Short mmCIF file of C-alpha atoms and ligand atoms in Angstrom, two decimals:
data_model
loop_
_atom_site.label_atom_id
_atom_site.label_comp_id
_atom_site.label_asym_id
_atom_site.label_seq_id
_atom_site.Cartn_x
_atom_site.Cartn_y
_atom_site.Cartn_z
CA UNK A 75 10.19 -30.65 -2.85
CA UNK A 76 10.08 -27.11 -4.12
CA UNK A 77 10.32 -25.97 -7.72
CA UNK A 78 13.55 -24.03 -7.99
CA UNK A 79 13.01 -20.66 -9.64
CA UNK A 80 15.86 -20.32 -12.13
CA UNK A 81 16.61 -16.60 -12.37
CA UNK A 82 19.65 -17.14 -14.53
CA UNK A 83 17.58 -18.96 -17.15
CA UNK A 84 14.72 -16.43 -17.08
CA UNK A 85 17.18 -13.53 -17.32
CA UNK A 86 18.78 -15.15 -20.38
CA UNK A 87 15.36 -15.75 -21.93
CA UNK A 88 14.39 -12.11 -21.45
CA UNK A 89 17.69 -10.93 -22.92
CA UNK A 90 17.19 -13.21 -25.94
CA UNK A 91 13.68 -11.84 -26.45
CA UNK A 92 15.00 -8.28 -26.33
CA UNK A 93 17.84 -9.14 -28.74
CA UNK A 94 15.29 -10.41 -31.27
CA UNK A 95 13.26 -7.23 -30.91
CA UNK A 96 16.34 -5.03 -31.34
CA UNK A 97 17.23 -6.92 -34.48
CA UNK A 98 13.81 -6.27 -35.95
CA UNK A 99 14.00 -2.58 -34.95
CA UNK A 100 17.35 -2.41 -36.75
CA UNK A 101 15.95 -4.12 -39.84
CA UNK A 102 13.16 -1.59 -40.01
CA UNK A 103 15.65 1.25 -39.66
CA UNK A 104 14.34 2.28 -36.23
CA UNK A 105 16.34 3.81 -33.41
CA UNK A 106 18.57 1.37 -31.54
CA UNK A 107 17.97 1.65 -27.76
CA UNK A 108 20.81 3.50 -26.07
CA UNK A 109 21.65 3.17 -22.36
CA UNK A 110 24.21 5.39 -20.65
CA UNK A 111 25.81 4.85 -17.26
CA UNK A 112 27.66 7.34 -15.10
CA UNK A 113 30.31 5.94 -12.80
CA UNK A 114 31.88 8.32 -10.31
CA UNK A 115 35.16 7.13 -8.77
CA UNK A 116 36.51 3.62 -9.00
CA UNK A 117 34.78 1.50 -6.37
CA UNK A 118 35.55 -2.16 -7.20
CA UNK A 119 32.01 -3.52 -6.84
CA UNK A 120 30.52 -0.60 -8.81
CA UNK A 121 33.05 -1.18 -11.62
CA UNK A 122 31.92 -4.81 -11.81
CA UNK A 123 28.20 -3.94 -11.84
CA UNK A 124 28.55 -1.22 -14.48
CA UNK A 125 30.85 -3.44 -16.56
CA UNK A 126 28.23 -6.21 -16.53
CA UNK A 127 25.51 -3.76 -17.60
CA UNK A 128 27.57 -2.43 -20.53
CA UNK A 129 28.47 -5.97 -21.60
CA UNK A 130 24.80 -7.02 -21.51
CA UNK A 131 23.92 -4.04 -23.73
CA UNK A 132 26.53 -5.06 -26.28
CA UNK A 133 25.34 -8.66 -26.26
CA UNK A 134 21.72 -7.82 -27.08
CA UNK A 135 22.52 -5.11 -29.60
CA UNK A 136 21.82 -1.94 -27.56
CA UNK A 137 24.11 1.03 -27.82
CA UNK A 138 25.79 1.92 -24.55
CA UNK A 139 27.91 4.76 -23.25
CA UNK A 140 29.94 4.57 -20.08
CA UNK A 141 30.80 7.95 -18.60
CA UNK A 142 33.60 7.76 -16.08
CA UNK A 143 34.06 10.70 -13.75
CA UNK A 144 36.81 11.07 -11.15
CA UNK A 145 36.19 10.56 -7.42
CA UNK A 146 36.78 14.32 -6.96
CA UNK A 147 33.78 15.26 -9.18
CA UNK A 148 31.67 17.90 -7.45
CA UNK A 149 27.91 17.69 -7.03
CA UNK A 150 27.53 20.65 -9.45
CA UNK A 151 29.68 18.93 -12.10
CA UNK A 152 27.64 15.75 -11.81
CA UNK A 153 24.35 17.64 -12.04
CA UNK A 154 25.70 19.42 -15.16
CA UNK A 155 26.55 16.05 -16.73
CA UNK A 156 23.08 14.77 -15.85
CA UNK A 157 21.61 17.86 -17.54
CA UNK A 158 23.51 16.97 -20.72
CA UNK A 159 22.13 13.43 -20.70
CA UNK A 160 18.61 14.72 -19.98
CA UNK A 161 18.86 16.89 -23.12
CA UNK A 162 20.60 14.37 -25.36
CA UNK A 163 17.96 12.89 -27.71
CA UNK A 164 20.31 10.00 -28.55
CA UNK A 165 20.24 8.64 -24.99
CA UNK A 166 17.00 6.82 -24.17
CA UNK A 167 17.77 6.10 -20.54
CA UNK A 168 20.65 6.25 -18.10
CA UNK A 169 21.73 5.25 -14.64
CA UNK A 170 23.97 6.89 -12.10
CA UNK A 171 25.74 4.00 -10.38
CA UNK A 172 25.31 4.13 -6.59
CA UNK A 173 26.84 4.57 -4.07
CA UNK A 174 28.29 7.98 -4.86
CA UNK A 175 31.27 9.53 -3.05
CA UNK A 176 30.31 10.92 0.37
CA UNK A 177 30.51 14.59 -0.69
CA UNK A 178 27.67 14.12 -3.20
CA UNK A 179 24.04 14.12 -2.03
CA UNK A 180 22.51 10.99 -3.60
CA UNK A 181 18.91 12.11 -3.27
CA UNK A 182 19.70 15.36 -5.08
CA UNK A 183 21.25 13.36 -7.92
CA UNK A 184 18.33 10.93 -8.13
CA UNK A 185 15.97 13.90 -8.41
CA UNK A 186 18.07 15.55 -11.13
CA UNK A 187 17.45 12.62 -13.50
CA UNK A 188 14.70 13.31 -16.03
CA UNK A 189 11.90 10.85 -15.02
CA UNK A 190 11.48 10.02 -18.74
CA UNK A 191 15.00 8.58 -18.71
CA UNK A 192 14.91 7.15 -15.17
CA UNK A 193 15.49 3.49 -16.09
CA UNK A 194 16.61 2.71 -12.51
CA UNK A 195 13.15 3.78 -11.31
CA UNK A 196 14.53 5.65 -8.28
CA UNK A 197 13.09 9.13 -9.02
CA UNK A 198 10.22 10.09 -6.65
CA UNK A 199 8.00 10.54 -9.71
CA UNK A 200 8.70 6.95 -10.79
CA UNK A 201 7.97 5.68 -7.27
CA UNK A 202 4.75 7.72 -7.09
CA UNK A 203 3.58 6.42 -10.45
CA UNK A 204 4.34 2.88 -9.30
CA UNK A 205 2.19 3.41 -6.19
CA UNK A 206 -0.64 4.76 -8.38
CA UNK A 207 -0.34 1.80 -10.77
CA UNK A 208 0.50 4.11 -13.69
CA UNK A 209 2.98 3.20 -16.45
CA UNK A 210 6.49 3.73 -15.08
CA UNK A 211 9.97 2.28 -14.78
CA UNK A 212 10.05 -0.22 -11.93
CA UNK A 213 13.26 -0.50 -9.89
CA UNK A 214 15.42 -3.38 -11.08
CA UNK A 215 15.17 -5.90 -8.25
CA UNK A 216 11.39 -5.62 -7.68
CA UNK A 217 10.80 -5.69 -11.46
CA UNK A 218 12.92 -8.84 -11.66
CA UNK A 219 10.91 -10.51 -8.87
CA UNK A 220 7.63 -9.62 -10.61
CA UNK A 221 8.98 -11.22 -13.80
CA UNK A 222 9.91 -14.41 -11.93
CA UNK A 223 6.43 -14.69 -10.37
CA UNK A 224 4.83 -14.08 -13.75
CA UNK A 225 6.97 -16.44 -15.77
CA UNK A 226 6.55 -19.26 -13.25
CA UNK A 227 2.77 -18.67 -13.28
CA UNK A 228 2.71 -18.27 -9.51
CA UNK A 229 -0.78 -17.33 -8.34
CA UNK A 230 -0.66 -14.17 -6.21
CA UNK A 231 -4.27 -12.96 -6.19
CA UNK A 232 -5.82 -13.19 -2.72
CA UNK A 233 -2.64 -14.57 -1.21
CA UNK A 234 -0.97 -13.27 1.94
CA UNK A 235 2.43 -11.86 1.05
CA UNK A 236 4.87 -11.08 3.84
CA UNK A 237 7.83 -8.87 2.95
CA UNK A 238 10.83 -8.76 5.32
CA UNK A 239 12.81 -5.52 5.00
CA UNK A 240 11.61 -2.04 3.99
CA UNK A 241 14.48 -0.59 1.95
CA UNK A 242 13.70 1.89 -0.83
CA UNK A 243 15.20 -0.43 -3.43
CA UNK A 244 13.61 -3.75 -2.48
CA UNK A 245 11.22 -4.19 0.47
CA UNK A 246 9.08 -1.05 0.21
CA UNK A 247 8.53 -1.20 -3.57
CA UNK A 248 7.83 -4.95 -3.33
CA UNK A 249 5.11 -4.31 -0.74
CA UNK A 250 3.52 -1.73 -3.06
CA UNK A 251 3.71 -3.96 -6.13
CA UNK A 252 2.28 -7.04 -4.44
CA UNK A 253 -0.69 -5.03 -3.11
CA UNK A 254 -1.55 -3.37 -6.44
CA UNK A 255 -4.64 -4.28 -8.39
CA UNK A 256 -2.53 -6.04 -11.02
CA UNK A 257 -1.19 -9.42 -11.99
CA UNK A 258 1.10 -10.35 -10.32
CA UNK A 259 -0.38 -8.46 -7.38
CA UNK A 260 -3.70 -8.42 -5.53
CA UNK A 261 -2.07 -9.80 -2.40
CA UNK A 262 -2.85 -8.92 1.17
CA UNK A 263 0.55 -7.57 2.19
CA UNK A 264 2.34 -7.38 5.51
CA UNK A 265 5.53 -5.30 5.44
CA UNK A 266 7.84 -6.27 8.29
CA UNK A 267 11.12 -4.65 9.40
CA UNK A 268 13.62 -4.37 12.22
CA UNK A 269 11.02 -3.02 14.66
CA UNK A 270 8.48 -5.76 13.95
CA UNK A 271 7.63 -7.78 17.06
CA UNK A 272 7.10 -11.55 16.85
CA UNK A 273 8.12 -11.78 13.20
CA UNK A 274 7.55 -15.53 13.18
CA UNK A 275 3.81 -15.03 13.82
CA UNK A 276 3.65 -13.21 10.48
CA UNK A 277 5.97 -15.42 8.46
CA UNK A 278 4.05 -18.54 9.54
CA UNK A 279 0.93 -17.07 7.94
CA UNK A 280 2.63 -16.16 4.64
CA UNK A 281 1.66 -17.77 1.33
CA UNK A 282 4.42 -15.76 -0.34
CA UNK A 283 7.54 -14.59 1.49
CA UNK A 284 9.87 -11.96 0.08
CA UNK A 285 12.98 -11.88 2.22
CA UNK A 286 15.28 -8.85 1.92
CA UNK A 287 16.97 -8.00 5.19
CA UNK A 288 20.59 -8.89 4.45
CA UNK A 289 21.20 -11.46 7.21
CA UNK A 290 22.63 -14.77 6.06
CA UNK A 291 20.30 -17.79 6.54
CA UNK A 292 17.93 -15.77 8.74
CA UNK A 293 14.70 -17.46 7.64
CA UNK A 294 14.52 -21.02 8.95
CA UNK A 295 12.08 -23.89 8.32
CA UNK A 296 10.25 -23.41 11.64
CA UNK A 297 9.25 -19.90 10.46
CA UNK A 298 7.33 -21.00 7.34
CA UNK A 299 4.27 -23.07 6.53
CA UNK A 300 4.10 -25.93 4.02
CA UNK A 301 3.70 -24.84 0.40
CA UNK A 302 5.05 -21.31 0.87
CA UNK A 303 6.57 -19.43 -2.11
CA UNK A 304 9.96 -18.04 -1.05
CA UNK A 305 11.78 -15.23 -2.83
CA UNK A 306 15.23 -14.79 -1.29
CA UNK A 307 16.75 -11.41 -2.15
CA UNK A 308 19.63 -11.41 0.32
CA UNK A 309 23.25 -11.63 -0.72
CA UNK A 310 25.86 -11.90 2.01
CA UNK A 311 29.45 -12.77 1.23
CA UNK A 312 31.13 -14.77 3.99
CA UNK A 313 34.61 -16.28 4.21
CA UNK A 314 34.72 -19.99 3.42
CA UNK A 315 37.52 -22.54 3.34
CA UNK A 316 35.43 -24.79 1.09
CA UNK A 317 35.66 -22.61 -2.03
CA UNK A 318 38.59 -21.67 -4.25
CA UNK A 319 37.79 -17.97 -4.04
CA UNK A 320 37.87 -18.10 -0.23
CA UNK A 321 34.31 -16.85 0.16
CA UNK A 322 30.75 -18.05 -0.37
CA UNK A 323 27.48 -16.23 -1.06
CA UNK A 324 24.55 -16.74 1.29
CA UNK A 325 20.93 -15.73 0.93
CA UNK A 326 18.65 -14.62 3.74
CA UNK A 327 17.03 -18.07 3.74
CA UNK A 328 18.36 -21.32 5.17
CA UNK A 329 17.91 -22.88 1.77
CA UNK A 330 17.89 -26.68 2.23
CA UNK A 331 15.47 -26.85 5.12
CA UNK A 332 13.11 -24.17 3.80
CA UNK A 333 13.16 -25.68 0.28
CA UNK A 334 11.91 -28.94 1.82
CA UNK A 335 8.68 -27.16 2.87
CA UNK A 336 8.28 -24.62 0.04
CA UNK A 337 6.36 -24.95 -3.24
CA UNK A 338 8.70 -22.51 -5.04
CA UNK A 339 12.03 -21.05 -3.97
CA UNK A 340 14.78 -18.86 -5.45
CA UNK A 341 18.37 -20.05 -4.88
CA UNK A 342 21.29 -17.77 -4.03
CA UNK A 343 23.16 -17.28 -6.28
CA UNK A 344 21.12 -17.78 -9.46
CA UNK A 345 17.70 -16.57 -8.30
CA UNK A 346 16.85 -12.89 -7.98
CA UNK A 347 20.40 -11.60 -8.62
CA UNK A 348 20.65 -12.30 -12.37
CA UNK A 349 17.26 -10.63 -12.96
CA UNK A 350 18.42 -7.09 -12.21
CA UNK A 351 20.25 -6.69 -15.51
CA UNK A 352 17.26 -8.04 -17.45
CA UNK A 353 15.07 -5.44 -15.69
CA UNK A 354 17.36 -2.59 -16.63
CA UNK A 355 17.36 -3.70 -20.26
CA UNK A 356 13.55 -4.03 -20.27
CA UNK A 357 13.27 -0.50 -18.87
CA UNK A 358 15.67 0.84 -21.50
CA UNK A 359 13.67 -0.81 -24.27
CA UNK A 360 10.50 0.76 -22.83
CA UNK A 361 12.22 4.16 -22.76
CA UNK A 362 13.34 3.80 -26.34
CA UNK A 363 9.84 2.78 -27.46
CA UNK A 364 8.32 5.66 -25.43
CA UNK A 365 6.02 3.18 -23.70
CA UNK A 366 5.98 4.98 -20.36
CA UNK A 367 5.76 8.62 -21.47
CA UNK A 368 4.37 9.21 -24.95
P1 NAD B 300 18.86 -2.69 3.64
O1 NAD B 300 20.13 -3.26 4.14
O2 NAD B 300 18.79 -1.29 3.14
O3 NAD B 300 17.74 -2.83 4.76
C1 NAD B 300 17.49 -4.01 5.45
C2 NAD B 300 16.05 -4.01 5.91
O4 NAD B 300 15.85 -5.17 6.70
C3 NAD B 300 15.66 -2.80 6.77
O5 NAD B 300 14.44 -2.27 6.27
C4 NAD B 300 15.47 -3.39 8.17
O6 NAD B 300 14.41 -2.76 8.85
C5 NAD B 300 15.14 -4.84 7.88
N1 NAD B 300 15.60 -5.71 8.94
C6 NAD B 300 16.84 -5.77 9.51
N2 NAD B 300 16.86 -6.71 10.48
C7 NAD B 300 15.62 -7.24 10.54
C8 NAD B 300 15.02 -8.24 11.34
N3 NAD B 300 15.71 -8.89 12.28
N4 NAD B 300 13.72 -8.55 11.11
C9 NAD B 300 13.01 -7.92 10.17
N5 NAD B 300 13.53 -6.95 9.37
C10 NAD B 300 14.82 -6.62 9.56
O7 NAD B 300 18.21 -3.71 2.57
P2 NAD B 300 18.43 -3.91 1.01
O8 NAD B 300 19.30 -2.88 0.41
O9 NAD B 300 17.04 -4.15 0.52
O10 NAD B 300 19.23 -5.30 0.99
C11 NAD B 300 18.79 -6.48 1.61
C12 NAD B 300 19.60 -7.66 1.13
O11 NAD B 300 19.31 -7.87 -0.27
C13 NAD B 300 21.12 -7.49 1.19
O12 NAD B 300 21.69 -8.74 1.46
C14 NAD B 300 21.50 -7.04 -0.19
O13 NAD B 300 22.82 -7.38 -0.52
C15 NAD B 300 20.52 -7.82 -1.02
N6 NAD B 300 20.18 -7.24 -2.32
C16 NAD B 300 20.17 -8.11 -3.37
C17 NAD B 300 19.81 -7.67 -4.63
C18 NAD B 300 19.75 -8.66 -5.74
O14 NAD B 300 19.85 -8.30 -6.89
N7 NAD B 300 19.59 -9.94 -5.46
C19 NAD B 300 19.47 -6.34 -4.84
C20 NAD B 300 19.46 -5.47 -3.74
C21 NAD B 300 19.81 -5.95 -2.48
#
């Protein structure tokens, strides 16, 4: 039976470690890390995500600033606000919560963020530095997965890693990170996507599977070999009459049957999901300590 990778526990551990470090920074009279978040409009899910990020900052002793802008904010107004944050020495890092209203070009906004403060790791400079294995801010979900592999001492060197899904926020960066000459890393990587033919031929050869396509219970036991390490990134919310809330979260992996064959597996919820906040806080600490750009 597989070892269950407890993302909730690891995320709490990381947050405790950061809290201790912040306390010692404070005792030495150093600058308290300060994260800002811009929220445009009032999308329900975005409100929840940003709220959780601000709350996490408070809990570990970071300063945080939430900047709320109305749905009608123009692209120029948002870029002006971003310019202010870029030039504010008090703010170590900030995020612009996505998605943005349709009339705002997201790529333009991502590129307006000063790479030195790009704690979401979405700026092309951050992505380029990641590909070159230079110090940078890694995007939250991939950074969280790397932490899980590291903290569970999962051997990656020389292994065959198959990634399913090639999004800019998960699949593509994961394929880059797992192939880097680093630890975790040094894998032989196959990046698969919607145009991949005979996917099962690839997944059956995987020592490590990173599944991020967004289709509930897509990966089944007949698609994996014994002893595989499975990282399930998917989150799909489906109606359910078995829960009080009326819905249930599903990963991209048919958990019970795949867990029976795997050596390690992340559950959904409680696996990769809780790690994203820890990643953001780690990036903000790095920004504050000028570890990426001196
Ligand atoms: P996306 O929706 O942007 O893209 C999906 C990818 O899957 C595409 O690259 C597509 O080519 C590929 N794909 C689709 N069907 C496929 C198939 N049949 N075979 C192989 N590849 C296929 O992806 P995303 O934004 O990375 O999200 C993926 C899932 O991960 C979603 O469920 C999302 O909610 C979840 N997610 C979770 C977290 C987390 O913190 N746990 C973070 C981000 C995304």
